[in-house]
């Protein structure tokens, strides 16, 4: 019985919606017949945005203003009405009186629908209740909305619909618009910070013959003109290092990379990565750089280096903790990995703690698996996990004091990896051996392993200076500074499965 009632209610709602859509089409046809087709309007002179009038009212009081935006509400009261218009920077009320705009224009105003885009010209004033408003002298319909905004019936609460129809999400949810304004500011401040330190922004290929620089499965595509199979890049690393070889001592790139992997709250198959490389420094220099970068960008965008994420205060103002992967495992799980000397001992340790591994895994792989299982969940405040095993770091310099480990770190905040950095491997003979080891893994079925890049090895043969490099996941950084739980919340158009699937 309840199910039947719900079906009946849904049918009534659908019929009401269809009627409203039909009415909007009829209004458009009427306008077009009278020679007032809004879709023939090509421009409107906007002099100010809503927030500028509100925030600097003493400047605009009594002066003529011209705004344009979407009609979000309308209250008709006989000879005078109120409406609310939303533009890029907020919204503002307008007082629309028949005597001010003319009888014919007032009739047309009363026929406007929520969602229509209008231009309003008038003077700034405050109402009796003290609300900053515009006393309209003219109202012009610039675009007729033929669709109903979702909150008319049920609100835009469906998460899947919000991601698929981001344009509606931006209209209905001011906090969503604020997130993406902040995202733009964050990227701008990253560029400002690096440019001020002498870094040069560059661009490198997205379609590559050899997708290297990370452990990830690439997307495959094909060049018709060249009749060659190519891949979408999974990293920015190998081309940027070629530029270091060429004498460009400080380079960075902010761009899309593509990894043919799962979709979850932290991963999207295409995402924004920032990588930079600096000659004549090491991973300690990269730690200093990224710590200062995170702190300064937060200060510039948010006005504070203490941010709240998921109800927890994250302090970017204090020095970030620096601890080795081995010491972190000892600190948080009391496992002394220094006592492990062979692959067999490492696997026995994994068995003891019920951590799954594959037959091909070596001692360093097991350390990484134990770290992921027992340590990551504790890394809430900014923490550099340094000195990773060589098995999982094919492009990193070995530690001179302990060649089983490398000069590498990952920055963790809120249990998430935020950055990955190395003292870059510049020994071409060592690099060849590591590529060979990666190719053996590839042959054994690891579809995330790298293959030999002959041209990159040739670049190293020419000679690359000692170099520090880092990769920062821009999306995760934006998540941190905007208190966003899922990566889809900071991507304007996240990857979604097609509805017809």
GROMACS .gro file of C-alpha atoms in nm:
model
  501
    1UNK     CA    1   0.000   0.000   0.000
    2UNK     CA    2   0.280   0.242   0.097
    3UNK     CA    3   0.465   0.155  -0.224
    4UNK     CA    4   0.154   0.233  -0.428
    5UNK     CA    5   0.118   0.569  -0.251
    6UNK     CA    6   0.482   0.657  -0.328
    7UNK     CA    7   0.429   0.568  -0.694
    8UNK     CA    8   0.120   0.788  -0.705
    9UNK     CA    9   0.308   1.078  -0.540
   10UNK     CA   10   0.597   1.043  -0.784
   11UNK     CA   11   0.353   1.044  -1.074
   12UNK     CA   12   0.188   1.364  -0.946
   13UNK     CA   13   0.529   1.532  -0.904
   14UNK     CA   14   0.631   1.428  -1.255
   15UNK     CA   15   0.307   1.562  -1.401
   16UNK     CA   16   0.353   1.893  -1.214
   17UNK     CA   17   0.709   1.916  -1.341
   18UNK     CA   18   0.607   1.848  -1.699
   19UNK     CA   19   0.339   2.116  -1.673
   20UNK     CA   20   0.589   2.373  -1.542
   21UNK     CA   21   0.835   2.290  -1.819
   22UNK     CA   22   0.556   2.329  -2.074
   23UNK     CA   23   0.466   2.670  -1.929
   24UNK     CA   24   0.827   2.786  -1.963
   25UNK     CA   25   0.838   2.684  -2.328
   26UNK     CA   26   0.512   2.872  -2.385
   27UNK     CA   27   0.657   3.185  -2.220
   28UNK     CA   28   0.961   3.163  -2.446
   29UNK     CA   29   0.741   3.126  -2.756
   30UNK     CA   30   0.539   3.428  -2.648
   31UNK     CA   31   0.856   3.637  -2.608
   32UNK     CA   32   0.986   3.528  -2.946
   33UNK     CA   33   0.656   3.609  -3.115
   34UNK     CA   34   0.663   3.959  -2.966
   35UNK     CA   35   1.018   4.019  -3.092
   36UNK     CA   36   1.179   3.987  -2.747
   37UNK     CA   37   1.372   3.661  -2.791
   38UNK     CA   38   1.618   3.652  -2.495
   39UNK     CA   39   1.851   3.421  -2.688
   40UNK     CA   40   1.922   3.702  -2.932
   41UNK     CA   41   2.072   3.914  -2.654
   42UNK     CA   42   2.449   3.918  -2.708
   43UNK     CA   43   2.583   4.129  -2.418
   44UNK     CA   44   2.500   4.319  -2.103
   45UNK     CA   45   2.718   4.582  -1.940
   46UNK     CA   46   2.793   4.475  -1.583
   47UNK     CA   47   2.953   4.743  -1.366
   48UNK     CA   48   2.981   4.563  -1.031
   49UNK     CA   49   2.924   4.231  -0.854
   50UNK     CA   50   2.681   4.178  -0.567
   51UNK     CA   51   2.939   4.131  -0.291
   52UNK     CA   52   3.124   4.448  -0.391
   53UNK     CA   53   2.807   4.654  -0.336
   54UNK     CA   54   2.745   4.491   0.002
   55UNK     CA   55   3.102   4.509   0.127
   56UNK     CA   56   3.162   4.867   0.008
   57UNK     CA   57   2.814   5.009   0.048
   58UNK     CA   58   2.939   5.351   0.154
   59UNK     CA   59   3.102   5.380  -0.189
   60UNK     CA   60   2.798   5.266  -0.385
   61UNK     CA   61   2.512   5.417  -0.184
   62UNK     CA   62   2.282   5.617  -0.411
   63UNK     CA   63   2.495   5.544  -0.718
   64UNK     CA   64   2.385   5.368  -1.033
   65UNK     CA   65   2.486   5.003  -1.055
   66UNK     CA   66   2.435   4.736  -1.316
   67UNK     CA   67   2.446   4.367  -1.218
   68UNK     CA   68   2.363   4.043  -1.396
   69UNK     CA   69   2.294   3.696  -1.264
   70UNK     CA   70   2.044   3.420  -1.200
   71UNK     CA   71   1.703   3.492  -1.049
   72UNK     CA   72   1.690   3.280  -0.732
   73UNK     CA   73   1.373   3.411  -0.568
   74UNK     CA   74   1.085   3.646  -0.643
   75UNK     CA   75   0.814   3.798  -0.422
   76UNK     CA   76   0.539   3.980  -0.613
   77UNK     CA   77   0.330   4.222  -0.406
   78UNK     CA   78   0.095   4.416  -0.632
   79UNK     CA   79   0.267   4.728  -0.765
   80UNK     CA   80   0.606   4.645  -0.611
   81UNK     CA   81   0.810   4.327  -0.577
   82UNK     CA   82   1.136   4.194  -0.444
   83UNK     CA   83   1.370   3.949  -0.613
   84UNK     CA   84   1.711   3.801  -0.538
   85UNK     CA   85   1.982   3.775  -0.804
   86UNK     CA   86   2.290   3.549  -0.770
   87UNK     CA   87   2.613   3.626  -0.954
   88UNK     CA   88   2.971   3.499  -0.933
   89UNK     CA   89   3.043   3.655  -0.595
   90UNK     CA   90   2.717   3.616  -0.408
   91UNK     CA   91   2.364   3.747  -0.423
   92UNK     CA   92   2.174   4.069  -0.369
   93UNK     CA   93   1.815   4.175  -0.328
   94UNK     CA   94   1.645   4.406  -0.575
   95UNK     CA   95   1.334   4.617  -0.522
   96UNK     CA   96   1.128   4.626  -0.842
   97UNK     CA   97   0.845   4.880  -0.855
   98UNK     CA   98   0.601   4.929  -1.142
   99UNK     CA   99   0.638   5.306  -1.125
  100UNK     CA  100   1.018   5.280  -1.158
  101UNK     CA  101   1.050   5.036  -1.448
  102UNK     CA  102   0.721   5.103  -1.632
  103UNK     CA  103   0.395   4.913  -1.653
  104UNK     CA  104   0.488   4.694  -1.952
  105UNK     CA  105   0.828   4.601  -1.808
  106UNK     CA  106   0.665   4.520  -1.474
  107UNK     CA  107   0.422   4.279  -1.642
  108UNK     CA  108   0.717   4.108  -1.805
  109UNK     CA  109   0.902   4.094  -1.472
  110UNK     CA  110   0.610   3.918  -1.307
  111UNK     CA  111   0.632   3.644  -1.574
  112UNK     CA  112   0.999   3.572  -1.501
  113UNK     CA  113   1.083   3.226  -1.362
  114UNK     CA  114   1.330   3.117  -1.098
  115UNK     CA  115   1.649   3.029  -1.283
  116UNK     CA  116   1.616   3.296  -1.551
  117UNK     CA  117   1.926   3.507  -1.606
  118UNK     CA  118   1.855   3.879  -1.581
  119UNK     CA  119   2.031   4.212  -1.590
  120UNK     CA  120   1.923   4.477  -1.339
  121UNK     CA  121   2.016   4.843  -1.350
  122UNK     CA  122   1.935   5.076  -1.062
  123UNK     CA  123   2.067   5.253  -0.753
  124UNK     CA  124   2.208   5.101  -0.436
  125UNK     CA  125   2.009   5.163  -0.117
  126UNK     CA  126   1.914   4.999   0.210
  127UNK     CA  127   1.564   4.882   0.295
  128UNK     CA  128   1.382   4.963   0.619
  129UNK     CA  129   1.516   4.635   0.760
  130UNK     CA  130   1.871   4.744   0.677
  131UNK     CA  131   1.932   4.508   0.384
  132UNK     CA  132   2.157   4.641   0.110
  133UNK     CA  133   1.955   4.626  -0.212
  134UNK     CA  134   1.918   4.767  -0.561
  135UNK     CA  135   1.626   4.994  -0.649
  136UNK     CA  136   1.563   4.872  -1.004
  137UNK     CA  137   1.524   5.118  -1.289
  138UNK     CA  138   1.523   4.846  -1.553
  139UNK     CA  139   1.509   4.466  -1.562
  140UNK     CA  140   1.617   4.280  -1.875
  141UNK     CA  141   1.574   3.908  -1.943
  142UNK     CA  142   1.908   3.784  -2.080
  143UNK     CA  143   1.849   3.406  -2.088
  144UNK     CA  144   1.531   3.207  -2.040
  145UNK     CA  145   1.574   2.900  -1.820
  146UNK     CA  146   1.376   2.609  -1.964
  147UNK     CA  147   1.460   2.367  -1.683
  148UNK     CA  148   1.348   2.363  -1.318
  149UNK     CA  149   1.618   2.410  -1.055
  150UNK     CA  150   1.619   2.093  -0.841
  151UNK     CA  151   1.531   2.237  -0.502
  152UNK     CA  152   1.192   2.336  -0.644
  153UNK     CA  153   1.083   1.984  -0.547
  154UNK     CA  154   1.343   1.787  -0.352
  155UNK     CA  155   1.666   1.982  -0.320
  156UNK     CA  156   2.002   1.893  -0.468
  157UNK     CA  157   2.091   1.627  -0.212
  158UNK     CA  158   2.165   1.337  -0.447
  159UNK     CA  159   2.545   1.312  -0.444
  160UNK     CA  160   2.565   1.131  -0.776
  161UNK     CA  161   2.350   1.399  -0.942
  162UNK     CA  162   2.565   1.675  -0.788
  163UNK     CA  163   2.878   1.534  -0.952
  164UNK     CA  164   2.710   1.466  -1.286
  165UNK     CA  165   2.542   1.807  -1.302
  166UNK     CA  166   2.808   2.023  -1.142
  167UNK     CA  167   2.663   2.330  -1.310
  168UNK     CA  168   2.345   2.288  -1.101
  169UNK     CA  169   2.549   2.208  -0.791
  170UNK     CA  170   2.737   2.538  -0.831
  171UNK     CA  171   2.409   2.728  -0.862
  172UNK     CA  172   2.236   2.571  -0.563
  173UNK     CA  173   2.524   2.528  -0.316
  174UNK     CA  174   2.734   2.839  -0.238
  175UNK     CA  175   2.981   2.631  -0.035
  176UNK     CA  176   3.058   2.424  -0.345
  177UNK     CA  177   3.131   2.739  -0.544
  178UNK     CA  178   3.355   2.856  -0.259
  179UNK     CA  179   3.551   2.529  -0.271
  180UNK     CA  180   3.634   2.574  -0.638
  181UNK     CA  181   3.718   2.942  -0.597
  182UNK     CA  182   3.962   2.833  -0.324
  183UNK     CA  183   4.102   2.562  -0.552
  184UNK     CA  184   4.186   2.826  -0.812
  185UNK     CA  185   4.347   3.044  -0.543
  186UNK     CA  186   4.551   2.752  -0.408
  187UNK     CA  187   4.699   2.674  -0.751
  188UNK     CA  188   4.767   3.043  -0.809
  189UNK     CA  189   4.953   3.073  -0.476
  190UNK     CA  190   5.155   2.757  -0.546
  191UNK     CA  191   5.272   2.918  -0.870
  192UNK     CA  192   5.346   3.249  -0.695
  193UNK     CA  193   5.549   3.072  -0.427
  194UNK     CA  194   5.758   2.872  -0.674
  195UNK     CA  195   5.804   3.155  -0.923
  196UNK     CA  196   5.938   3.374  -0.641
  197UNK     CA  197   6.206   3.110  -0.575
  198UNK     CA  198   6.328   3.107  -0.933
  199UNK     CA  199   6.138   2.803  -1.059
  200UNK     CA  200   6.026   2.797  -1.422
  201UNK     CA  201   5.689   2.651  -1.518
  202UNK     CA  202   5.707   2.417  -1.819
  203UNK     CA  203   5.484   2.180  -2.014
  204UNK     CA  204   5.567   1.822  -2.111
  205UNK     CA  205   5.388   1.560  -2.328
  206UNK     CA  206   5.068   1.387  -2.215
  207UNK     CA  207   5.084   1.116  -2.484
  208UNK     CA  208   5.402   0.915  -2.441
  209UNK     CA  209   5.559   0.600  -2.581
  210UNK     CA  210   5.674   0.494  -2.235
  211UNK     CA  211   5.465   0.583  -1.927
  212UNK     CA  212   5.714   0.588  -1.642
  213UNK     CA  213   5.791   0.772  -1.321
  214UNK     CA  214   5.535   0.600  -1.096
  215UNK     CA  215   5.394   0.261  -1.008
  216UNK     CA  216   5.063   0.273  -1.195
  217UNK     CA  217   4.876   0.109  -1.480
  218UNK     CA  218   4.851   0.346  -1.778
  219UNK     CA  219   4.573   0.412  -2.027
  220UNK     CA  220   4.651   0.306  -2.384
  221UNK     CA  221   4.559   0.497  -2.699
  222UNK     CA  222   4.672   0.521  -3.061
  223UNK     CA  223   4.818   0.782  -3.295
  224UNK     CA  224   4.639   0.742  -3.629
  225UNK     CA  225   4.880   0.972  -3.815
  226UNK     CA  226   5.187   0.781  -3.693
  227UNK     CA  227   5.017   0.440  -3.667
  228UNK     CA  228   5.172   0.397  -3.323
  229UNK     CA  229   5.031   0.289  -2.989
  230UNK     CA  230   5.099   0.535  -2.709
  231UNK     CA  231   5.002   0.580  -2.344
  232UNK     CA  232   4.866   0.865  -2.137
  233UNK     CA  233   5.129   0.981  -1.890
  234UNK     CA  234   5.113   0.854  -1.532
  235UNK     CA  235   5.373   1.101  -1.406
  236UNK     CA  236   5.560   1.418  -1.504
  237UNK     CA  237   5.897   1.300  -1.380
  238UNK     CA  238   6.104   1.168  -1.666
  239UNK     CA  239   6.060   1.465  -1.900
  240UNK     CA  240   6.121   1.718  -1.623
  241UNK     CA  241   6.448   1.543  -1.536
  242UNK     CA  242   6.551   1.567  -1.901
  243UNK     CA  243   6.516   1.945  -1.860
  244UNK     CA  244   6.744   1.938  -1.555
  245UNK     CA  245   6.998   1.757  -1.776
  246UNK     CA  246   6.951   2.036  -2.030
  247UNK     CA  247   7.053   2.296  -1.773
  248UNK     CA  248   6.715   2.430  -1.658
  249UNK     CA  249   6.804   2.414  -1.290
  250UNK     CA  250   6.459   2.469  -1.135
  251UNK     CA  251   6.149   2.350  -1.321
  252UNK     CA  252   5.793   2.258  -1.230
  253UNK     CA  253   5.473   2.153  -1.401
  254UNK     CA  254   5.112   2.148  -1.282
  255UNK     CA  255   4.911   1.918  -1.506
  256UNK     CA  256   4.678   1.626  -1.549
  257UNK     CA  257   4.807   1.271  -1.520
  258UNK     CA  258   4.614   0.953  -1.588
  259UNK     CA  259   4.619   0.621  -1.402
  260UNK     CA  260   4.399   0.329  -1.499
  261UNK     CA  261   4.306   0.239  -1.145
  262UNK     CA  262   4.010   0.229  -0.908
  263UNK     CA  263   3.780   0.513  -0.811
  264UNK     CA  264   3.729   0.588  -0.443
  265UNK     CA  265   3.727   0.881  -0.199
  266UNK     CA  266   4.100   0.943  -0.255
  267UNK     CA  267   4.151   0.836  -0.617
  268UNK     CA  268   4.026   0.952  -0.956
  269UNK     CA  269   4.167   0.807  -1.281
  270UNK     CA  270   4.266   1.155  -1.397
  271UNK     CA  271   4.398   1.400  -1.141
  272UNK     CA  272   4.617   1.707  -1.106
  273UNK     CA  273   4.980   1.659  -1.010
  274UNK     CA  274   5.249   1.914  -0.944
  275UNK     CA  275   5.609   1.799  -0.983
  276UNK     CA  276   5.920   2.008  -0.943
  277UNK     CA  277   6.291   1.941  -0.973
  278UNK     CA  278   6.576   2.146  -0.833
  279UNK     CA  279   6.940   2.091  -0.921
  280UNK     CA  280   7.208   2.080  -0.652
  281UNK     CA  281   6.982   1.986  -0.360
  282UNK     CA  282   6.854   1.664  -0.202
  283UNK     CA  283   6.546   1.528  -0.025
  284UNK     CA  284   6.620   1.738   0.282
  285UNK     CA  285   6.597   2.046   0.062
  286UNK     CA  286   6.266   1.914  -0.072
  287UNK     CA  287   6.134   1.869   0.284
  288UNK     CA  288   6.211   2.231   0.363
  289UNK     CA  289   6.052   2.344   0.036
  290UNK     CA  290   5.724   2.154   0.073
  291UNK     CA  291   5.685   2.245   0.441
  292UNK     CA  292   5.720   2.614   0.360
  293UNK     CA  293   5.494   2.578   0.055
  294UNK     CA  294   5.206   2.418   0.248
  295UNK     CA  295   5.236   2.675   0.527
  296UNK     CA  296   5.253   2.979   0.300
  297UNK     CA  297   4.970   2.871   0.068
  298UNK     CA  298   4.741   2.807   0.365
  299UNK     CA  299   4.822   3.152   0.505
  300UNK     CA  300   4.760   3.322   0.171
  301UNK     CA  301   4.433   3.144   0.091
  302UNK     CA  302   4.282   3.090   0.438
  303UNK     CA  303   4.459   3.354   0.646
  304UNK     CA  304   4.583   3.088   0.889
  305UNK     CA  305   4.820   2.790   0.892
  306UNK     CA  306   4.600   2.602   1.139
  307UNK     CA  307   4.323   2.430   0.945
  308UNK     CA  308   4.034   2.209   1.047
  309UNK     CA  309   3.981   1.884   0.861
  310UNK     CA  310   3.696   1.648   0.949
  311UNK     CA  311   3.667   1.812   1.291
  312UNK     CA  312   4.040   1.775   1.368
  313UNK     CA  313   4.277   2.072   1.393
  314UNK     CA  314   4.577   2.031   1.162
  315UNK     CA  315   4.868   2.258   1.250
  316UNK     CA  316   5.080   2.350   0.949
  317UNK     CA  317   5.255   2.627   1.142
  318UNK     CA  318   5.477   2.393   1.348
  319UNK     CA  319   5.780   2.204   1.212
  320UNK     CA  320   5.665   1.881   1.046
  321UNK     CA  321   5.776   1.556   1.214
  322UNK     CA  322   6.050   1.364   1.027
  323UNK     CA  323   6.076   0.989   1.095
  324UNK     CA  324   6.205   0.691   0.897
  325UNK     CA  325   5.970   0.417   0.779
  326UNK     CA  326   6.154   0.166   0.999
  327UNK     CA  327   6.135   0.391   1.308
  328UNK     CA  328   5.767   0.466   1.245
  329UNK     CA  329   5.689   0.092   1.239
  330UNK     CA  330   5.873   0.059   1.569
  331UNK     CA  331   5.694   0.364   1.716
  332UNK     CA  332   5.340   0.268   1.626
  333UNK     CA  333   5.347  -0.115   1.621
  334UNK     CA  334   5.663  -0.199   1.819
  335UNK     CA  335   5.802  -0.404   1.528
  336UNK     CA  336   6.181  -0.390   1.502
  337UNK     CA  337   6.246  -0.429   1.131
  338UNK     CA  338   6.621  -0.380   1.179
  339UNK     CA  339   6.624  -0.742   1.300
  340UNK     CA  340   6.495  -0.860   0.961
  341UNK     CA  341   6.776  -0.947   0.718
  342UNK     CA  342   6.628  -1.170   0.446
  343UNK     CA  343   6.320  -1.189   0.224
  344UNK     CA  344   6.217  -1.508   0.400
  345UNK     CA  345   6.236  -1.347   0.744
  346UNK     CA  346   6.028  -1.054   0.616
  347UNK     CA  347   5.758  -1.285   0.479
  348UNK     CA  348   5.752  -1.481   0.805
  349UNK     CA  349   5.698  -1.149   0.987
  350UNK     CA  350   5.411  -1.063   0.753
  351UNK     CA  351   5.258  -1.405   0.819
  352UNK     CA  352   5.289  -1.344   1.193
  353UNK     CA  353   5.085  -1.023   1.164
  354UNK     CA  354   4.846  -1.161   0.899
  355UNK     CA  355   4.954  -0.911   0.632
  356UNK     CA  356   4.894  -1.042   0.279
  357UNK     CA  357   5.174  -1.029   0.020
  358UNK     CA  358   5.263  -1.178  -0.318
  359UNK     CA  359   5.529  -1.438  -0.392
  360UNK     CA  360   5.736  -1.184  -0.590
  361UNK     CA  361   5.760  -0.944  -0.295
  362UNK     CA  362   6.097  -0.884  -0.134
  363UNK     CA  363   6.205  -0.757   0.206
  364UNK     CA  364   6.149  -0.390   0.118
  365UNK     CA  365   5.803  -0.461  -0.023
  366UNK     CA  366   5.705  -0.632   0.303
  367UNK     CA  367   5.822  -0.329   0.504
  368UNK     CA  368   5.602  -0.108   0.289
  369UNK     CA  369   5.301  -0.339   0.338
  370UNK     CA  370   5.350  -0.343   0.716
  371UNK     CA  371   5.377   0.036   0.715
  372UNK     CA  372   5.052   0.071   0.521
  373UNK     CA  373   4.875  -0.170   0.755
  374UNK     CA  374   4.993  -0.042   1.093
  375UNK     CA  375   5.133   0.311   1.062
  376UNK     CA  376   4.937   0.520   0.808
  377UNK     CA  377   4.627   0.538   1.027
  378UNK     CA  378   4.828   0.727   1.293
  379UNK     CA  379   4.969   0.996   1.062
  380UNK     CA  380   4.719   1.276   1.117
  381UNK     CA  381   4.947   1.573   1.182
  382UNK     CA  382   5.205   1.661   0.910
  383UNK     CA  383   5.470   1.387   0.907
  384UNK     CA  384   5.756   1.315   0.670
  385UNK     CA  385   5.811   0.938   0.641
  386UNK     CA  386   6.169   0.916   0.517
  387UNK     CA  387   6.416   0.650   0.396
  388UNK     CA  388   6.203   0.408   0.193
  389UNK     CA  389   6.333   0.065   0.084
  390UNK     CA  390   6.504   0.047  -0.252
  391UNK     CA  391   6.258  -0.213  -0.386
  392UNK     CA  392   5.974   0.040  -0.400
  393UNK     CA  393   6.186   0.337  -0.510
  394UNK     CA  394   6.324   0.267  -0.859
  395UNK     CA  395   6.416   0.629  -0.937
  396UNK     CA  396   6.572   0.728  -0.605
  397UNK     CA  397   6.930   0.755  -0.481
  398UNK     CA  398   7.039   0.494  -0.229
  399UNK     CA  399   7.146   0.611   0.116
  400UNK     CA  400   7.526   0.603   0.119
  401UNK     CA  401   7.518   0.476   0.477
  402UNK     CA  402   7.265   0.198   0.405
  403UNK     CA  403   7.212   0.103   0.038
  404UNK     CA  404   6.904  -0.108   0.122
  405UNK     CA  405   6.720   0.221   0.170
  406UNK     CA  406   6.680   0.536  -0.037
  407UNK     CA  407   6.678   0.911   0.016
  408UNK     CA  408   6.303   0.939  -0.026
  409UNK     CA  409   6.014   1.073   0.175
  410UNK     CA  410   5.637   1.081   0.164
  411UNK     CA  411   5.445   1.356   0.342
  412UNK     CA  412   5.136   1.232   0.528
  413UNK     CA  413   4.858   1.454   0.665
  414UNK     CA  414   4.515   1.328   0.779
  415UNK     CA  415   4.635   0.971   0.710
  416UNK     CA  416   4.680   1.056   0.341
  417UNK     CA  417   4.991   1.076   0.130
  418UNK     CA  418   5.020   1.441   0.021
  419UNK     CA  419   5.364   1.446  -0.142
  420UNK     CA  420   5.639   1.210  -0.259
  421UNK     CA  421   6.001   1.322  -0.298
  422UNK     CA  422   6.350   1.191  -0.370
  423UNK     CA  423   6.713   1.267  -0.390
  424UNK     CA  424   6.694   1.180  -0.758
  425UNK     CA  425   6.892   0.889  -0.898
  426UNK     CA  426   7.144   1.028  -1.149
  427UNK     CA  427   7.369   0.723  -1.194
  428UNK     CA  428   7.274   0.589  -1.540
  429UNK     CA  429   7.424   0.245  -1.480
  430UNK     CA  430   7.231   0.204  -1.155
  431UNK     CA  431   6.919   0.330  -1.335
  432UNK     CA  432   6.960   0.066  -1.607
  433UNK     CA  433   6.973  -0.210  -1.346
  434UNK     CA  434   6.663  -0.078  -1.174
  435UNK     CA  435   6.475  -0.056  -1.502
  436UNK     CA  436   6.573  -0.418  -1.566
  437UNK     CA  437   6.438  -0.514  -1.225
  438UNK     CA  438   6.114  -0.331  -1.308
  439UNK     CA  439   6.087  -0.511  -1.642
  440UNK     CA  440   6.127  -0.845  -1.462
  441UNK     CA  441   5.832  -0.747  -1.241
  442UNK     CA  442   5.636  -0.645  -1.551
  443UNK     CA  443   5.706  -0.985  -1.707
  444UNK     CA  444   5.595  -1.152  -1.383
  445UNK     CA  445   5.254  -0.987  -1.409
  446UNK     CA  446   5.294  -0.655  -1.227
  447UNK     CA  447   5.107  -0.420  -1.463
  448UNK     CA  448   5.215  -0.120  -1.254
  449UNK     CA  449   5.588  -0.178  -1.309
  450UNK     CA  450   5.794   0.049  -1.537
  451UNK     CA  451   5.978  -0.056  -1.853
  452UNK     CA  452   6.315   0.055  -1.986
  453UNK     CA  453   6.324   0.415  -2.115
  454UNK     CA  454   6.626   0.425  -2.342
  455UNK     CA  455   6.608   0.797  -2.412
  456UNK     CA  456   6.585   0.881  -2.042
  457UNK     CA  457   6.889   0.663  -1.973
  458UNK     CA  458   7.071   0.845  -2.253
  459UNK     CA  459   6.986   1.176  -2.084
  460UNK     CA  460   7.139   1.048  -1.761
  461UNK     CA  461   7.445   0.937  -1.960
  462UNK     CA  462   7.487   1.300  -2.072
  463UNK     CA  463   7.491   1.384  -1.702
  464UNK     CA  464   7.230   1.507  -1.453
  465UNK     CA  465   7.350   1.708  -1.152
  466UNK     CA  466   7.255   1.607  -0.798
  467UNK     CA  467   6.885   1.690  -0.790
  468UNK     CA  468   6.593   1.695  -0.550
  469UNK     CA  469   6.245   1.627  -0.685
  470UNK     CA  470   5.893   1.620  -0.546
  471UNK     CA  471   5.539   1.537  -0.655
  472UNK     CA  472   5.237   1.688  -0.479
  473UNK     CA  473   4.880   1.573  -0.534
  474UNK     CA  474   4.701   1.904  -0.591
  475UNK     CA  475   4.357   1.751  -0.538
  476UNK     CA  476   4.445   1.613  -0.195
  477UNK     CA  477   4.601   1.944  -0.094
  478UNK     CA  478   4.280   2.120  -0.196
  479UNK     CA  479   4.081   1.863   0.002
  480UNK     CA  480   4.286   1.950   0.310
  481UNK     CA  481   4.245   2.326   0.279
  482UNK     CA  482   3.872   2.310   0.197
  483UNK     CA  483   3.780   2.038   0.449
  484UNK     CA  484   3.651   1.813   0.170
  485UNK     CA  485   3.612   1.442   0.244
  486UNK     CA  486   3.617   1.299  -0.111
  487UNK     CA  487   3.835   1.380  -0.410
  488UNK     CA  488   3.520   1.419  -0.619
  489UNK     CA  489   3.425   1.718  -0.405
  490UNK     CA  490   3.727   1.911  -0.536
  491UNK     CA  491   3.707   1.802  -0.901
  492UNK     CA  492   3.467   2.007  -1.110
  493UNK     CA  493   3.391   1.711  -1.335
  494UNK     CA  494   3.498   1.386  -1.167
  495UNK     CA  495   3.503   1.054  -1.351
  496UNK     CA  496   3.156   0.897  -1.343
  497UNK     CA  497   3.024   0.576  -1.492
  498UNK     CA  498   2.796   0.650  -1.788
  499UNK     CA  499   2.429   0.630  -1.699
  500UNK     CA  500   2.354   0.415  -2.004
  501UNK     CA  501   2.589   0.149  -1.864
   0.00000   0.00000   0.00000
